[in-house]
mmCIF file of C-alpha atoms in Angstrom:
data_model
loop_
_atom_site.group_PDB
_atom_site.id
_atom_site.type_symbol
_atom_site.label_atom_id
_atom_site.label_comp_id
_atom_site.label_asym_id
_atom_site.label_seq_id
_atom_site.Cartn_x
_atom_site.Cartn_y
_atom_site.Cartn_z
ATOM 1 C CA CYS A 285 -0.782 -16.424 45.955
ATOM 2 C CA GLN A 286 -1.413 -13.282 47.954
ATOM 3 C CA PRO A 287 -1.607 -10.650 46.806
ATOM 4 C CA ALA A 288 -3.023 -12.008 43.560
ATOM 5 C CA PRO A 289 -0.836 -11.306 40.518
ATOM 6 C CA LEU A 290 -1.854 -8.749 37.928
ATOM 7 C CA TRP A 291 -2.552 -10.360 34.546
ATOM 8 C CA LEU A 292 -2.273 -8.110 31.487
ATOM 9 C CA ASN A 293 -2.730 -8.838 27.818
ATOM 10 C CA LEU A 294 -0.545 -6.285 26.006
ATOM 11 C CA GLU A 295 -2.357 -5.973 22.666
ATOM 12 C CA TYR A 296 -1.235 -4.635 19.280
ATOM 13 C CA LEU A 297 -0.918 -0.943 18.471
ATOM 14 C CA SER A 298 -3.793 0.654 16.569
ATOM 15 C CA ALA A 299 -5.538 4.001 16.199
ATOM 16 C CA GLU A 300 -8.960 2.431 15.589
ATOM 17 C CA SER A 301 -11.672 4.030 17.719
ATOM 18 C CA TRP A 302 -12.697 0.798 19.446
ATOM 19 C CA ILE A 303 -9.262 0.632 21.088
ATOM 20 C CA ASP A 304 -10.259 3.350 23.534
ATOM 21 C CA GLU A 305 -13.446 1.496 24.455
ATOM 22 C CA CYS A 306 -11.675 -1.802 25.115
ATOM 23 C CA HIS A 307 -8.528 -0.548 26.811
ATOM 24 C CA GLY A 308 -8.353 -1.633 30.440
ATOM 25 C CA LEU A 309 -11.410 -3.871 30.355
ATOM 26 C CA PRO A 310 -11.274 -6.866 32.755
ATOM 27 C CA SER A 311 -12.068 -10.468 31.876
ATOM 28 C CA LEU A 312 -12.736 -12.850 34.766
ATOM 29 C CA GLN A 313 -10.853 -16.142 34.303
ATOM 30 C CA LEU A 314 -11.806 -19.619 35.561
ATOM 31 C CA ASN A 315 -9.069 -19.470 38.194
ATOM 32 C CA GLY A 316 -10.664 -16.361 39.678
ATOM 33 C CA LEU A 317 -8.115 -13.872 38.345
ATOM 34 C CA GLN A 318 -9.043 -10.805 36.357
ATOM 35 C CA LYS A 319 -7.218 -10.502 33.057
ATOM 36 C CA TYR A 320 -7.012 -6.931 31.726
ATOM 37 C CA PHE A 321 -6.750 -5.968 28.078
ATOM 38 C CA TYR A 322 -4.104 -3.289 27.649
ATOM 39 C CA PHE A 323 -4.229 -1.522 24.283
ATOM 40 C CA PRO A 324 -1.406 0.782 23.150
ATOM 41 C CA GLY A 325 -2.718 3.809 21.293
ATOM 42 C CA PHE A 326 -2.417 7.483 20.448
ATOM 43 C CA THR A 327 -5.143 8.992 22.640
ATOM 44 C CA GLN A 328 -5.233 9.749 26.350
ATOM 45 C CA ARG A 329 -7.881 7.029 26.805
ATOM 46 C CA SER A 330 -5.564 4.347 25.406
ATOM 47 C CA GLY A 331 -2.458 2.701 26.850
ATOM 48 C CA GLY A 332 0.005 5.052 25.147
ATOM 49 C CA VAL A 333 2.958 4.351 22.877
ATOM 50 C CA ILE A 334 6.621 3.554 23.448
ATOM 51 C CA CYS A 335 8.960 6.538 23.591
ATOM 52 C CA GLU A 336 12.107 7.099 25.612
ATOM 53 C CA HIS A 337 11.915 10.060 27.988
ATOM 54 C CA SER A 338 15.067 11.682 26.582
ATOM 55 C CA LEU A 339 14.280 11.139 22.896
ATOM 56 C CA ALA A 340 12.640 14.506 22.177
ATOM 57 C CA ASP A 341 15.579 16.430 23.648
ATOM 58 C CA GLN A 342 18.075 14.348 21.668
ATOM 59 C CA ARG A 343 16.149 14.880 18.452
ATOM 60 C CA GLN A 344 15.731 18.629 18.945
ATOM 61 C CA GLN A 345 19.430 19.050 19.711
ATOM 62 C CA TRP A 346 20.304 17.108 16.553
ATOM 63 C CA GLN A 347 17.943 19.058 14.320
ATOM 64 C CA ARG A 348 19.016 22.462 15.658
ATOM 65 C CA ASP A 349 22.589 21.831 14.496
ATOM 66 C CA PRO A 350 22.880 21.721 10.671
ATOM 67 C CA GLN A 351 26.280 20.071 10.976
ATOM 68 C CA SER A 352 24.672 16.951 12.452
ATOM 69 C CA ARG A 353 22.956 16.196 9.163
ATOM 70 C CA HIS A 354 25.952 17.122 7.038
ATOM 71 C CA GLN A 355 28.281 14.916 9.055
ATOM 72 C CA LEU A 356 25.851 11.982 8.961
ATOM 73 C CA PHE A 357 25.457 12.187 5.196
ATOM 74 C CA ALA A 358 29.213 12.501 4.741
ATOM 75 C CA SER A 359 29.680 9.330 6.802
ATOM 76 C CA PHE A 360 27.426 7.550 4.291
ATOM 77 C CA GLY A 361 29.755 8.608 1.481
ATOM 78 C CA LEU A 362 27.129 10.924 -0.021
ATOM 79 C CA PRO A 363 28.711 13.438 -2.429
ATOM 80 C CA PRO A 364 27.992 17.111 -1.652
ATOM 81 C CA GLN A 365 24.456 18.104 -2.671
ATOM 82 C CA GLU A 366 22.967 21.458 -3.589
ATOM 83 C CA GLU A 367 21.910 23.583 -0.630
ATOM 84 C CA GLN A 368 18.186 23.434 -1.472
ATOM 85 C CA THR A 369 18.151 19.631 -1.838
ATOM 86 C CA GLN A 370 15.176 17.803 -0.357
ATOM 87 C CA TYR A 371 16.234 14.629 1.461
ATOM 88 C CA ILE A 372 13.878 11.651 1.478
ATOM 89 C CA SER A 373 14.435 8.330 3.251
ATOM 90 C CA LEU A 374 12.865 5.225 1.708
ATOM 91 C CA PHE A 375 12.219 2.174 3.859
ATOM 92 C CA THR A 376 8.983 0.548 2.723
ATOM 93 C CA TYR A 377 7.841 -2.721 1.244
ATOM 94 C CA GLU A 378 7.647 -3.132 -2.527
ATOM 95 C CA SER A 379 5.126 -0.781 -4.160
ATOM 96 C CA ALA A 380 4.037 -0.436 -7.768
ATOM 97 C CA ALA A 381 3.639 3.293 -7.063
ATOM 98 C CA LEU A 382 7.308 3.879 -6.222
ATOM 99 C CA PRO A 383 8.707 3.889 -9.796
ATOM 100 C CA ALA A 384 6.244 6.635 -10.734
ATOM 101 C CA LEU A 385 7.321 8.714 -7.747
ATOM 102 C CA LEU A 386 10.995 8.193 -8.619
ATOM 103 C CA THR A 387 10.282 9.381 -12.151
ATOM 104 C CA HIS A 388 8.469 12.442 -10.819
ATOM 105 C CA TRP A 389 11.385 13.259 -8.514
ATOM 106 C CA ARG A 390 13.862 12.744 -11.358
ATOM 107 C CA ASP A 391 11.961 15.292 -13.460
ATOM 108 C CA SER A 392 11.448 17.728 -10.591
ATOM 109 C CA ASN A 393 12.571 21.343 -10.826
ATOM 110 C CA LYS A 394 14.370 21.007 -7.483
ATOM 111 C CA PRO A 395 17.116 18.574 -6.412
ATOM 112 C CA ILE A 396 15.969 15.526 -4.436
ATOM 113 C CA CYS A 397 18.173 12.950 -2.721
ATOM 114 C CA CYS A 398 16.774 9.552 -1.753
ATOM 115 C CA LEU A 399 18.565 7.641 0.992
ATOM 116 C CA ILE A 400 17.564 3.979 0.872
ATOM 117 C CA PRO A 401 18.538 1.466 3.554
ATOM 118 C CA GLN A 402 18.811 -2.124 2.358
ATOM 119 C CA GLY A 403 15.472 -3.901 2.398
ATOM 120 C CA ARG A 404 12.574 -5.102 0.306
ATOM 121 C CA ILE A 405 12.052 -1.704 -1.294
ATOM 122 C CA LEU A 406 15.158 -2.297 -3.416
ATOM 123 C CA ASN A 407 13.113 -4.716 -5.539
ATOM 124 C CA SER A 408 11.031 -1.747 -6.734
ATOM 125 C CA VAL A 409 14.063 0.530 -7.054
ATOM 126 C CA ALA A 410 16.046 -1.991 -9.119
ATOM 127 C CA SER A 411 13.260 -2.367 -11.686
ATOM 128 C CA TRP A 412 13.001 1.407 -12.123
ATOM 129 C CA MET A 413 16.780 1.788 -12.479
ATOM 130 C CA ASP A 414 16.988 -1.217 -14.815
ATOM 131 C CA GLN A 415 19.713 -2.634 -12.596
ATOM 132 C CA PRO A 416 20.125 -6.133 -11.161
ATOM 133 C CA LEU A 417 19.180 -6.249 -7.522
ATOM 134 C CA GLU A 418 22.658 -7.539 -6.659
ATOM 135 C CA ALA A 419 24.166 -4.250 -7.887
ATOM 136 C CA LEU A 420 22.320 -2.168 -5.294
ATOM 137 C CA THR A 421 24.762 -2.660 -2.458
ATOM 138 C CA PRO A 422 25.585 -0.132 0.298
ATOM 139 C CA GLY A 423 27.480 2.799 -1.157
ATOM 140 C CA TYR A 424 25.867 2.522 -4.599
ATOM 141 C CA TYR A 425 25.233 6.068 -5.837
ATOM 142 C CA ARG A 426 23.490 7.265 -8.955
ATOM 143 C CA GLN A 427 22.128 10.561 -10.218
ATOM 144 C CA GLN A 428 19.425 10.932 -12.845
ATOM 145 C CA GLY A 429 18.095 14.382 -13.615
ATOM 146 C CA SER A 430 17.168 16.072 -10.349
ATOM 147 C CA LEU A 431 17.224 12.808 -8.396
ATOM 148 C CA SER A 432 20.190 11.356 -6.529
ATOM 149 C CA ILE A 433 19.997 7.886 -4.971
ATOM 150 C CA LEU A 434 22.298 6.409 -2.352
ATOM 151 C CA ILE A 435 21.940 2.880 -0.974
ATOM 152 C CA LEU A 436 22.667 2.604 2.749
ATOM 153 C CA PRO A 437 23.532 -0.415 4.873
ATOM 154 C CA MET A 438 21.091 -1.611 7.506
ATOM 155 C CA THR A 439 21.761 0.081 10.814
ATOM 156 C CA ASP A 440 20.837 -0.032 14.481
ATOM 157 C CA GLN A 441 17.989 1.858 16.138
ATOM 158 C CA GLU A 442 20.088 4.907 16.979
ATOM 159 C CA GLY A 443 21.419 5.128 13.437
ATOM 160 C CA TYR A 444 17.952 4.832 11.924
ATOM 161 C CA ASP A 445 16.587 7.509 14.250
ATOM 162 C CA ARG A 446 19.306 9.889 13.103
ATOM 163 C CA LEU A 447 18.488 9.178 9.474
ATOM 164 C CA LEU A 448 14.811 9.980 10.123
ATOM 165 C CA TRP A 449 15.751 13.153 12.026
ATOM 166 C CA SER A 450 17.950 14.284 9.125
ATOM 167 C CA CYS A 451 15.516 13.819 6.244
ATOM 168 C CA ASP A 452 12.756 16.177 5.145
ATOM 169 C CA PHE A 453 10.293 13.384 4.382
ATOM 170 C CA ASN A 454 10.342 9.725 5.422
ATOM 171 C CA LEU A 455 8.651 6.755 3.776
ATOM 172 C CA VAL A 456 8.411 4.023 6.402
ATOM 173 C CA ARG A 457 6.869 0.610 6.881
ATOM 174 C CA GLY A 458 5.495 -1.779 9.465
ATOM 175 C CA GLU A 459 5.139 -0.720 13.094
ATOM 176 C CA ASP A 460 8.494 0.171 14.593
ATOM 177 C CA SER A 461 9.802 2.455 11.833
ATOM 178 C CA PHE A 462 6.285 3.949 11.615
ATOM 179 C CA LEU A 463 6.485 4.963 15.266
ATOM 180 C CA ARG A 464 10.066 6.232 15.051
ATOM 181 C CA ALA A 465 9.075 8.394 12.076
ATOM 182 C CA GLN A 466 6.493 10.123 14.275
ATOM 183 C CA TRP A 467 9.066 10.895 16.964
ATOM 184 C CA ALA A 468 11.347 12.334 14.262
ATOM 185 C CA GLY A 469 9.034 15.332 13.883
ATOM 186 C CA ARG A 470 9.127 15.067 10.095
ATOM 187 C CA PRO A 471 6.345 14.424 7.552
ATOM 188 C CA PHE A 472 6.076 10.756 6.603
ATOM 189 C CA LEU A 473 4.215 8.156 4.573
ATOM 190 C CA TRP A 474 3.221 4.900 6.263
ATOM 191 C CA HIS A 475 3.353 1.697 4.216
ATOM 192 C CA ILE A 476 1.421 -0.602 6.514
ATOM 193 C CA TYR A 477 1.908 -4.382 6.311
ATOM 194 C CA PRO A 478 -0.758 -5.800 3.951
ATOM 195 C CA GLN A 479 -3.476 -8.042 5.375
ATOM 196 C CA ALA A 480 -6.235 -10.149 3.852
ATOM 197 C CA ASP A 481 -9.351 -8.335 2.599
ATOM 198 C CA ASP A 482 -7.507 -4.999 2.886
ATOM 199 C CA ALA A 483 -7.990 -4.994 6.660
ATOM 200 C CA HIS A 484 -4.747 -3.033 6.937
ATOM 201 C CA LEU A 485 -6.274 -0.081 5.100
ATOM 202 C CA GLU A 486 -8.779 0.369 7.919
ATOM 203 C CA LYS A 487 -5.900 0.646 10.379
ATOM 204 C CA LEU A 488 -4.070 3.035 8.054
ATOM 205 C CA THR A 489 -7.005 5.397 7.564
ATOM 206 C CA ALA A 490 -7.906 5.219 11.273
ATOM 207 C CA PHE A 491 -4.447 6.499 12.139
ATOM 208 C CA LEU A 492 -4.490 9.188 9.452
ATOM 209 C CA ARG A 493 -7.877 10.468 10.667
ATOM 210 C CA LEU A 494 -6.427 10.841 14.136
ATOM 211 C CA TYR A 495 -3.070 12.178 12.999
ATOM 212 C CA GLY A 496 -4.427 14.697 10.505
ATOM 213 C CA HIS A 497 -7.676 15.835 12.090
ATOM 214 C CA ASN A 498 -6.462 19.438 12.502
ATOM 215 C CA LEU A 499 -4.787 19.768 9.090
ATOM 216 C CA SER A 500 -6.445 21.892 6.426
ATOM 217 C CA PRO A 501 -8.877 19.833 4.290
ATOM 218 C CA THR A 502 -6.713 19.914 1.157
ATOM 219 C CA CYS A 503 -3.557 18.942 3.048
ATOM 220 C CA TYR A 504 -5.370 16.185 4.922
ATOM 221 C CA ASN A 505 -6.934 14.760 1.756
ATOM 222 C CA ALA A 506 -3.593 14.804 -0.051
ATOM 223 C CA LEU A 507 -1.907 12.955 2.827
ATOM 224 C CA ILE A 508 -4.652 10.316 2.917
ATOM 225 C CA SER A 509 -4.493 9.917 -0.854
ATOM 226 C CA LEU A 510 -0.697 9.598 -0.890
ATOM 227 C CA CYS A 511 -0.576 6.917 1.804
ATOM 228 C CA VAL A 512 -3.507 4.888 0.471
ATOM 229 C CA SER A 513 -2.402 5.050 -3.169
ATOM 230 C CA TYR A 514 1.158 4.057 -2.247
ATOM 231 C CA ASP A 515 -0.121 1.159 -0.156
ATOM 232 C CA LYS A 516 -2.400 0.043 -2.994
ATOM 233 C CA GLY A 517 0.294 0.520 -5.662
ATOM 234 C CA GLN A 518 -1.630 3.174 -7.580
ATOM 235 C CA ALA A 519 1.052 5.053 -9.473
ATOM 236 C CA GLU A 520 -0.840 7.976 -11.026
ATOM 237 C CA GLU A 521 -2.794 8.652 -7.850
ATOM 238 C CA ALA A 522 0.393 8.638 -5.739
ATOM 239 C CA VAL A 523 2.121 11.181 -7.989
ATOM 240 C CA ALA A 524 -0.956 13.436 -8.032
ATOM 241 C CA ALA A 525 -1.169 13.261 -4.232
ATOM 242 C CA TRP A 526 2.556 14.042 -3.868
ATOM 243 C CA LYS A 527 2.170 17.108 -6.107
ATOM 244 C CA SER A 528 -0.767 18.286 -4.016
ATOM 245 C CA LEU A 529 1.056 17.669 -0.747
ATOM 246 C CA GLU A 530 4.050 19.690 -1.968
ATOM 247 C CA GLN A 531 1.812 22.759 -1.851
ATOM 248 C CA HIS A 532 1.346 22.205 1.897
ATOM 249 C CA ALA A 533 4.947 21.383 2.852
ATOM 250 C CA ARG A 534 5.193 24.034 5.568
ATOM 251 C CA GLU A 535 1.846 23.132 7.140
ATOM 252 C CA LEU A 536 2.725 19.443 7.152
ATOM 253 C CA GLN A 537 6.148 20.097 8.673
ATOM 254 C CA GLU A 538 4.748 22.255 11.472
ATOM 255 C CA HIS A 539 2.117 19.629 12.193
ATOM 256 C CA ALA A 540 4.727 16.846 12.296
ATOM 257 C CA GLN A 541 6.680 18.807 14.912
ATOM 258 C CA ARG A 542 3.589 19.245 17.105
ATOM 259 C CA TRP A 543 2.313 15.694 16.813
ATOM 260 C CA PRO A 544 4.680 13.919 19.269
ATOM 261 C CA GLY A 545 3.482 16.182 22.064
ATOM 262 C CA GLN A 546 -0.135 15.411 21.219
ATOM 263 C CA ALA A 547 0.422 11.654 21.001
ATOM 264 C CA LEU A 548 2.261 11.599 24.331
ATOM 265 C CA ALA A 549 0.008 14.057 26.177
ATOM 266 C CA GLY A 550 -1.129 11.359 28.613
ATOM 267 C CA GLY A 551 2.328 9.847 29.042
ATOM 268 C CA ASP A 552 4.247 7.125 27.217
ATOM 269 C CA LEU A 553 3.283 3.442 27.327
ATOM 270 C CA ALA A 554 5.748 2.485 30.062
ATOM 271 C CA SER A 555 4.593 5.283 32.374
ATOM 272 C CA ARG A 556 0.914 4.509 31.793
ATOM 273 C CA LEU A 557 1.554 0.813 32.303
ATOM 274 C CA VAL A 558 3.084 1.513 35.706
ATOM 275 C CA GLN A 559 0.180 3.751 36.678
ATOM 276 C CA PHE A 560 -2.384 1.177 35.541
ATOM 277 C CA SER A 561 -0.620 -1.605 37.443
ATOM 278 C CA GLU A 562 -0.326 0.414 40.645
ATOM 279 C CA LYS A 563 -4.037 1.223 40.511
ATOM 280 C CA GLN A 564 -5.041 -2.426 40.107
ATOM 281 C CA LEU A 565 -2.670 -3.686 42.781
ATOM 282 C CA LYS A 566 -3.809 -1.292 45.521
#
């Protein structure tokens, strides 16, 4: 047909360096059409990442109003917590490192509250709490030492965004929650989906190199160590990394707030996709 259609292969999201080299490359097909490889990514040379245009304003408005968080937590049925409580959301796969972190938080000298949506992570939580998995239903609340735990029901995208916006640190998994954690402007740990031969660790470290390139060396190394040790289920290493990262909480928080602007400097995926298509169709 005329004009010839535009054929795009929308590839998977990655921060690996070769993404920038391959993004937008054409491949001539037997029918005479050019097929273009479109790679989402976090640099201006890539295809960008998905983010709604109004999301940053919504998030900033939410985080500027302390009552937003208080009202959300009250709607969960969370009992009142101490003013200096650190709120952590947990939504990862199972990890052998999690029980050690829970123990560390329980013995902490400051109050910590873990908000845990239903999911696979409850298998690790149940073993640490010595509770049957069936007991960890939405609304289940327990306090041990400095640690409070509340199990949350699964929610929709808007509800999960608000949870991420309201917590001080987010442990997330997969791809979608990993991306939403970045837009939350809060420090986070990424539990990437495991692949054969530890191929996922290359993707994890590639992202962390890009994400943390302007952090101080000690903060950057602690973040790398925390994510990798959690993904590999290394309990002692994860606790040591968490302790180290605690010393850089302010730096990490300020960096997390700046990162969305850096990742979206060239525009979001939808905008870049339109621009790319218009250029090819001229």
